[in-house]
Short mmCIF file of C-alpha atoms and ligand atoms in Angstrom, two decimals:
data_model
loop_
_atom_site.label_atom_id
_atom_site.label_comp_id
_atom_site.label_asym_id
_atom_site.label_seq_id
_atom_site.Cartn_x
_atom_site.Cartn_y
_atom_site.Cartn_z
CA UNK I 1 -20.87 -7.71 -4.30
CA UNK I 2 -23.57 -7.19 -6.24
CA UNK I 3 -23.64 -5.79 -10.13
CA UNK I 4 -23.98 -2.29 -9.38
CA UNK I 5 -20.50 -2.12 -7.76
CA UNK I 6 -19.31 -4.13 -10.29
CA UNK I 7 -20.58 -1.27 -13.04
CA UNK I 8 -19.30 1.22 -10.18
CA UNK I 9 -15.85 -0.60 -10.28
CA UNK I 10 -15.65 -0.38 -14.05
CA UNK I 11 -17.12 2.69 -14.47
CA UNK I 12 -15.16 4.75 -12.04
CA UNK I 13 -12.47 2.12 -11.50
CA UNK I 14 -12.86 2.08 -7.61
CA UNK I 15 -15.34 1.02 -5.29
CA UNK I 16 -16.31 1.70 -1.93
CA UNK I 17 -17.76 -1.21 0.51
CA UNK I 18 -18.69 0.25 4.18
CA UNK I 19 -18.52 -2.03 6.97
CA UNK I 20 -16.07 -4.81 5.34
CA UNK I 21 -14.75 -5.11 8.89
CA UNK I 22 -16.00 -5.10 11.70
CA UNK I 23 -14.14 -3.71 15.06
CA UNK I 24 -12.64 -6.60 16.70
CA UNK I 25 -11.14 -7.59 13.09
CA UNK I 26 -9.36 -3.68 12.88
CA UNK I 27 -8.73 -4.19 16.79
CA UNK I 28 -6.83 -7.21 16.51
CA UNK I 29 -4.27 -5.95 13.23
CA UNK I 30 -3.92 -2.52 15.60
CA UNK I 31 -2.42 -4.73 18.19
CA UNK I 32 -0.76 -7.09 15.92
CA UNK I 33 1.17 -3.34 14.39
CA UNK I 34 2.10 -2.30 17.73
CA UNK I 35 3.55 -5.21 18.71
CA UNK I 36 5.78 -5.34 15.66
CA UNK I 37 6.94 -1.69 15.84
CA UNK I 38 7.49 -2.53 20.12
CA UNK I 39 9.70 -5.06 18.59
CA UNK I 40 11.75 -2.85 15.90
CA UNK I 41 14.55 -1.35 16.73
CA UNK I 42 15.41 1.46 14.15
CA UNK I 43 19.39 1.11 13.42
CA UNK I 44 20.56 3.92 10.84
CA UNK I 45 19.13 1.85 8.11
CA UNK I 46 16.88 4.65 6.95
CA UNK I 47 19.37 7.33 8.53
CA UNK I 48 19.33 10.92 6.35
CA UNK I 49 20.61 9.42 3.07
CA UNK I 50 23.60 11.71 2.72
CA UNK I 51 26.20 9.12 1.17
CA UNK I 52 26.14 6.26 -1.73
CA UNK I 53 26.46 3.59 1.03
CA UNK I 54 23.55 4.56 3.31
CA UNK I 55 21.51 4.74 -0.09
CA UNK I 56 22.77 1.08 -0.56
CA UNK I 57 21.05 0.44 2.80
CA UNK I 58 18.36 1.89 2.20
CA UNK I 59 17.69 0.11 -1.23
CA UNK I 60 18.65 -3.38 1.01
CA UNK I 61 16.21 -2.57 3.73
CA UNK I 62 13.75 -1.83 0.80
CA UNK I 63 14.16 -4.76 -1.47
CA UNK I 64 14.73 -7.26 1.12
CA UNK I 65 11.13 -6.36 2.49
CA UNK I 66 9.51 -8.18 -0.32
CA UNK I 67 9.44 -11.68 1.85
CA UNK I 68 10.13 -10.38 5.36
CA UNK I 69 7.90 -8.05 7.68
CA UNK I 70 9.85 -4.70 8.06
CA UNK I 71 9.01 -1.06 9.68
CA UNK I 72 9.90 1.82 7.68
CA UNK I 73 10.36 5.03 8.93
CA UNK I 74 8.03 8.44 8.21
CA UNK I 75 11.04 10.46 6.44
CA UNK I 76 10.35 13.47 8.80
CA UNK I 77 10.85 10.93 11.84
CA UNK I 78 14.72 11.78 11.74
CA UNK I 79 17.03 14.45 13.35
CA UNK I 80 20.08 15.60 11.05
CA UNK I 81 22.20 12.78 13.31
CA UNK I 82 19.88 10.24 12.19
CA UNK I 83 17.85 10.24 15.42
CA UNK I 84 14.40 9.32 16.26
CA UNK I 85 12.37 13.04 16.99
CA UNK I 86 9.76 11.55 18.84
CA UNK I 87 8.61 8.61 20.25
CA UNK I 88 9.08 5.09 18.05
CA UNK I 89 5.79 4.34 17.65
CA UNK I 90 4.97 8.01 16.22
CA UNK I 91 7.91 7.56 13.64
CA UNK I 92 6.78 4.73 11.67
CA UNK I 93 5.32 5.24 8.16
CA UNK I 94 4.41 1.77 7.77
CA UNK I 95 5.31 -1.72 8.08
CA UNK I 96 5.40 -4.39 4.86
CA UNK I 97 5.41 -6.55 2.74
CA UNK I 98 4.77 -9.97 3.71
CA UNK I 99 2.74 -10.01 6.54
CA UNK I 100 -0.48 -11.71 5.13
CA UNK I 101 1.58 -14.35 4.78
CA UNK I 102 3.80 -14.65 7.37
CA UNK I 103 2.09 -13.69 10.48
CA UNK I 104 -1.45 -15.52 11.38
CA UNK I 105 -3.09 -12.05 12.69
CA UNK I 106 -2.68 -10.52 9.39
CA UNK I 107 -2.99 -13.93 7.64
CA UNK I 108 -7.00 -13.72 9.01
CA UNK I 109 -7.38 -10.47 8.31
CA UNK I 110 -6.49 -10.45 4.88
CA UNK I 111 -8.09 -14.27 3.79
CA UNK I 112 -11.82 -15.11 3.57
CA UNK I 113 -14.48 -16.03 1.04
CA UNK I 114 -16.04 -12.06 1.70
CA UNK I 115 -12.62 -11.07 0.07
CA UNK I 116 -12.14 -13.64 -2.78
CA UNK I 117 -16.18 -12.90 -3.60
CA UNK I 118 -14.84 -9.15 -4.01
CA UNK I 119 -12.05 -10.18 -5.74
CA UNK I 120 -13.98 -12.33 -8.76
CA UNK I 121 -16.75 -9.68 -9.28
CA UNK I 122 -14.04 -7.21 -9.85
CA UNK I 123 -12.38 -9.62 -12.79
CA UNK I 124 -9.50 -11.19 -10.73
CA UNK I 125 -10.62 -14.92 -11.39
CA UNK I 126 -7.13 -16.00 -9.83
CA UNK I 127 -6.16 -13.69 -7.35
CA UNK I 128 -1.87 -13.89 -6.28
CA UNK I 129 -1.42 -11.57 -3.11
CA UNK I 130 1.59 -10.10 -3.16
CA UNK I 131 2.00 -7.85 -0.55
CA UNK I 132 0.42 -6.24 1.70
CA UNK I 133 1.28 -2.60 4.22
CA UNK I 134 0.15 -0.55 6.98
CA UNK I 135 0.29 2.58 6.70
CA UNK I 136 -0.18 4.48 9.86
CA UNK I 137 -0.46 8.17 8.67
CA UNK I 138 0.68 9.50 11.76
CA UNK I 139 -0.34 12.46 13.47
CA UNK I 140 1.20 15.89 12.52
CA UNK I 141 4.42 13.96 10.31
CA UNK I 142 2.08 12.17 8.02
CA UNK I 143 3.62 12.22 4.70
CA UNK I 144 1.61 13.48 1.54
CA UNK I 145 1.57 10.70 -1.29
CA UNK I 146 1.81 12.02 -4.52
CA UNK I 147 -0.64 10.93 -7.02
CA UNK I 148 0.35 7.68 -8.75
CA UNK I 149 -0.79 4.25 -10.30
CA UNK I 150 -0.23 1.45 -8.20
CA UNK I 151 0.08 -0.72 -11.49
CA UNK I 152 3.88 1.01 -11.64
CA UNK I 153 4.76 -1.12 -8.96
CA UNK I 154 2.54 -4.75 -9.97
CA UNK I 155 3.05 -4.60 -14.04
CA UNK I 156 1.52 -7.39 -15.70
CA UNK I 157 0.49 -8.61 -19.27
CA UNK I 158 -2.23 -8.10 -19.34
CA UNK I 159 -2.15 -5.52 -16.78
CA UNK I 160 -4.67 -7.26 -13.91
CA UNK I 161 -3.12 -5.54 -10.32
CA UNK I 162 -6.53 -4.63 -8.32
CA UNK I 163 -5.90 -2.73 -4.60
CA UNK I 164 -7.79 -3.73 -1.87
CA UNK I 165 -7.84 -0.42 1.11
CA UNK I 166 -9.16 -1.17 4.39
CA UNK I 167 -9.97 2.25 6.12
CA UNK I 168 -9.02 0.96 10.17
CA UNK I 169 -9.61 4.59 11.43
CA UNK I 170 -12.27 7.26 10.03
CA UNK I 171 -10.48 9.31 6.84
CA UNK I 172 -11.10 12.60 6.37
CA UNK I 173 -9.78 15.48 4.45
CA UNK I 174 -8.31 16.71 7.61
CA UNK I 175 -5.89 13.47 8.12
CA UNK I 176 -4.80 12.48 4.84
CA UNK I 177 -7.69 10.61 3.15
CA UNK I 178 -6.98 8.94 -0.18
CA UNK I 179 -8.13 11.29 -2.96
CA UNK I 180 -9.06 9.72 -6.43
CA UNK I 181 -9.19 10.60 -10.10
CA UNK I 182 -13.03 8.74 -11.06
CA UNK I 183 -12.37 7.13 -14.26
CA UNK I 184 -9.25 7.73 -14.51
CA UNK I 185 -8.07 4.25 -14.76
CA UNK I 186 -9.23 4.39 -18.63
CA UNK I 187 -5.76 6.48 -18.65
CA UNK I 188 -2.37 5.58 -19.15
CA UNK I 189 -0.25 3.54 -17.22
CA UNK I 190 2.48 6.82 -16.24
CA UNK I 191 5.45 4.98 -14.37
CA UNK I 192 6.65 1.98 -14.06
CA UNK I 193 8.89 0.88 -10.74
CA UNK I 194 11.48 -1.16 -12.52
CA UNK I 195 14.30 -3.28 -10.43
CA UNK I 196 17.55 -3.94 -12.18
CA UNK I 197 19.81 -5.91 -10.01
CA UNK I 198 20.27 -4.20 -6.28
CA UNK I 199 18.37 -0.79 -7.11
CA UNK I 200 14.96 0.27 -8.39
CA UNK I 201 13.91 3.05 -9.49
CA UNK I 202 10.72 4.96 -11.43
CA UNK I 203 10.89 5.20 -15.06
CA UNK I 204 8.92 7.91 -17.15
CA UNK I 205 6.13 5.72 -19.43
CA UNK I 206 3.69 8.15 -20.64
CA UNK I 207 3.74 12.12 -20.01
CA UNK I 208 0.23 12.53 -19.38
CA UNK I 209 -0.24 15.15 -16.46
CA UNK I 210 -1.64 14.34 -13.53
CA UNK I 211 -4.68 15.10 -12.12
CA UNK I 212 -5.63 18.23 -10.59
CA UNK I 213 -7.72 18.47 -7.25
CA UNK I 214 -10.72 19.41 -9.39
CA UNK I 215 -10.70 16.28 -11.51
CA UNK I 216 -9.77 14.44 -7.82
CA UNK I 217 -12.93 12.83 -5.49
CA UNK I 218 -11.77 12.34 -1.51
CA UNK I 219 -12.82 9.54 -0.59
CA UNK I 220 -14.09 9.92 3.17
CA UNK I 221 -14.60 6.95 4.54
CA UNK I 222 -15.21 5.40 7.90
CA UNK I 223 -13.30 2.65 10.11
CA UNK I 224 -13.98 -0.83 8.30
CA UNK I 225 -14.84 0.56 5.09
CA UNK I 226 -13.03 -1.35 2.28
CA UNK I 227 -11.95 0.47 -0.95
CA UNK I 228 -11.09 -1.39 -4.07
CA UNK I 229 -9.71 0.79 -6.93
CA UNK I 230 -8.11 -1.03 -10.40
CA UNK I 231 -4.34 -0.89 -10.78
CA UNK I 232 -4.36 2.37 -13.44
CA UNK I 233 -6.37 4.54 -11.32
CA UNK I 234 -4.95 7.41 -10.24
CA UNK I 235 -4.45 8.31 -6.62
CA UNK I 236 -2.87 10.31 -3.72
CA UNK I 237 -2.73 11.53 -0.26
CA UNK I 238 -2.19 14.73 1.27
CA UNK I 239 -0.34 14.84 4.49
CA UNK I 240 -1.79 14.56 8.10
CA UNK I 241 -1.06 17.67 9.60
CA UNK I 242 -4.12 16.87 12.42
CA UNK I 243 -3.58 15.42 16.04
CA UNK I 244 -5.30 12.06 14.68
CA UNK I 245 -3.79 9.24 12.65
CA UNK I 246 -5.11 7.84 10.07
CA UNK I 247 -4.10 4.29 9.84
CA UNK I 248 -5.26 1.98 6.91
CA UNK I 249 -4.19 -1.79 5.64
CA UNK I 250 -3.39 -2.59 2.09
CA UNK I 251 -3.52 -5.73 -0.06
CA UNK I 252 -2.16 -5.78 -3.81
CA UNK I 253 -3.33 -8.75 -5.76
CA UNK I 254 -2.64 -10.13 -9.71
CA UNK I 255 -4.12 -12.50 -11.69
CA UNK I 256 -2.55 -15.81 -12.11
CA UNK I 257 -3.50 -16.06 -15.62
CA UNK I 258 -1.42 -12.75 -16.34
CA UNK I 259 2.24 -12.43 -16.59
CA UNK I 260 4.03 -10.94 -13.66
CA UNK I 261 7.06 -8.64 -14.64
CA UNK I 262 10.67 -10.05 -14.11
CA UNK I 263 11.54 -6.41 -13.05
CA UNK I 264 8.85 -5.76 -10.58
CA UNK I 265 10.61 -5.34 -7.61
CA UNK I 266 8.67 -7.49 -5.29
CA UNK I 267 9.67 -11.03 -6.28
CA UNK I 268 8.97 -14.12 -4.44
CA UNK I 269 11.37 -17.01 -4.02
CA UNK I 270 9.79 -20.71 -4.87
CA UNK I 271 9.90 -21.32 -1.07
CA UNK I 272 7.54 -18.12 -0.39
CA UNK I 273 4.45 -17.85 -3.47
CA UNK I 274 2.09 -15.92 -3.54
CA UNK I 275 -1.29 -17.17 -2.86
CA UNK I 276 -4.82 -16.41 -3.54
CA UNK I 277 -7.55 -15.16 -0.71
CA UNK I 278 -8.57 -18.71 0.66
FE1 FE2 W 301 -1.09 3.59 -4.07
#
């Protein structure tokens, strides 16, 4: 990366790297995803949260993610009775949030020296991975994400949590493209995710508004494009009301020489740690 993306990065607090990937490297993750949705089998988990105990089930399925691979549902995917709408592999929102470590495909996909070069020239010196999703933006049911910090979810002191977004189909306006507030990460952190025992749940930091779309930058970008933004920076997604997905893979990395937060809700056990991109 060279020094103009690095003043890009702390300028704007994202940058934007076409061609990260090349097509057999998307290809081979698309098949990997299929594969593990072929091989989920939706079981009320997620079903319409209409009592205390199917929230409990829904916070398990959540939480227990954190070391596991798991598919997760698009909300509108569900009937009233809790049944699939449409076919399986149109339902998922998007599967998480251990699969860079746990399953090779992923593993190569998400390791290399091209990523941990990245990773330094954006001041992570001693990158932890701690998760990683795809997010399959699915035709038509797409859901909108509302503008947040990612930071809420990775707090550390000092606050280090970089995302690395790997565009694996073209992103427009028209399916849901990530939107972004440029230089917005000099902001506030707004939220914070915090876990206390079985449950999580956001917690008001800061009432600073969000932005509005005329502060916000979409960032169109096509297939193999890589998109690094800086924990505080503020982003969304609208919803994908086209006939095209818009499916994209998502690493969240700290720095080692920060302190993670005890109440972050993704925690790994000694027998699972996190580990850097080589
Ligand atoms: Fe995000």
């Amino acid at each position: 990366m060279s020094s103009e993306l690095q003043q890009t990065f702390s300028g704007q607090g994202f940058a934007v790297l076409p061609g990260f990937r090349n097509a057999a490297q998307i290809a081979s993750i698309r098949q990997r995803a299929r594969e593990l949705v072929d091989a989920y089998e939706p079981d009320g988990e997620q079903a319409v949260f209409s009592t205390q105990e199917q929230q409990r089930r829904v916070n398990d399925y959540f939480l227990g993610s954190a070391q596991t691979i798991r598919c997760f549902l698009e909300e509108e995917a569900l009937d009233a009775n809790g049944r699939l709408r449409q076919d399986k592999a149109l339902s998922i929102n998007k599967i998480g949030h251990a699969m860079h470590d746990l399953d090779p495909v992923f593993e190569r996909f998400s390791h290399g020296s091209d990523l941990a070069a990245v990773a330094q020239d954006v001041g992570l010196l001693r990158p932890l991975v701690w998760q990683s999703m795809y997010i399959f933006k699915q035709p038509a049911i797409g859901g909108e994400v509302r503008w947040h910090q990612d930071a809420s979810f990775f707090v550390t002191t000092p606050l280090s949590v970089t995302t690395f977004w790997f565009a694996l189909e073209d992103a427009h306006q028209g399916n849901g493209c990530l939107w972004v507030q440029p230089g917005g990460h000099r902001g506030p952190l707004r939220e914070q995710f915090v876990r206390s025992g079985d449950a999580a749940a956001i917690t008001p930091l800061d009432a600073t508004p969000w932005p509005n779309l005329h502060e916000a930058q979409p960032l169109e970008v096509s297939a193999g494009t890589l998109v690094v933004f800086h924990g505080l920076l503020p982003h969304y997604s609208g919803p994908n009301r086209s006939a095209h997905s818009r499916h994209a893979y998502t690493l969240h990395a700290t720095d080692a020489r920060a302190t993670y937060a005890p109440e972050n809700w993704l925690q790994r056990s000694r027998a699972l740690p996190p580990r850097g991109f080589v």
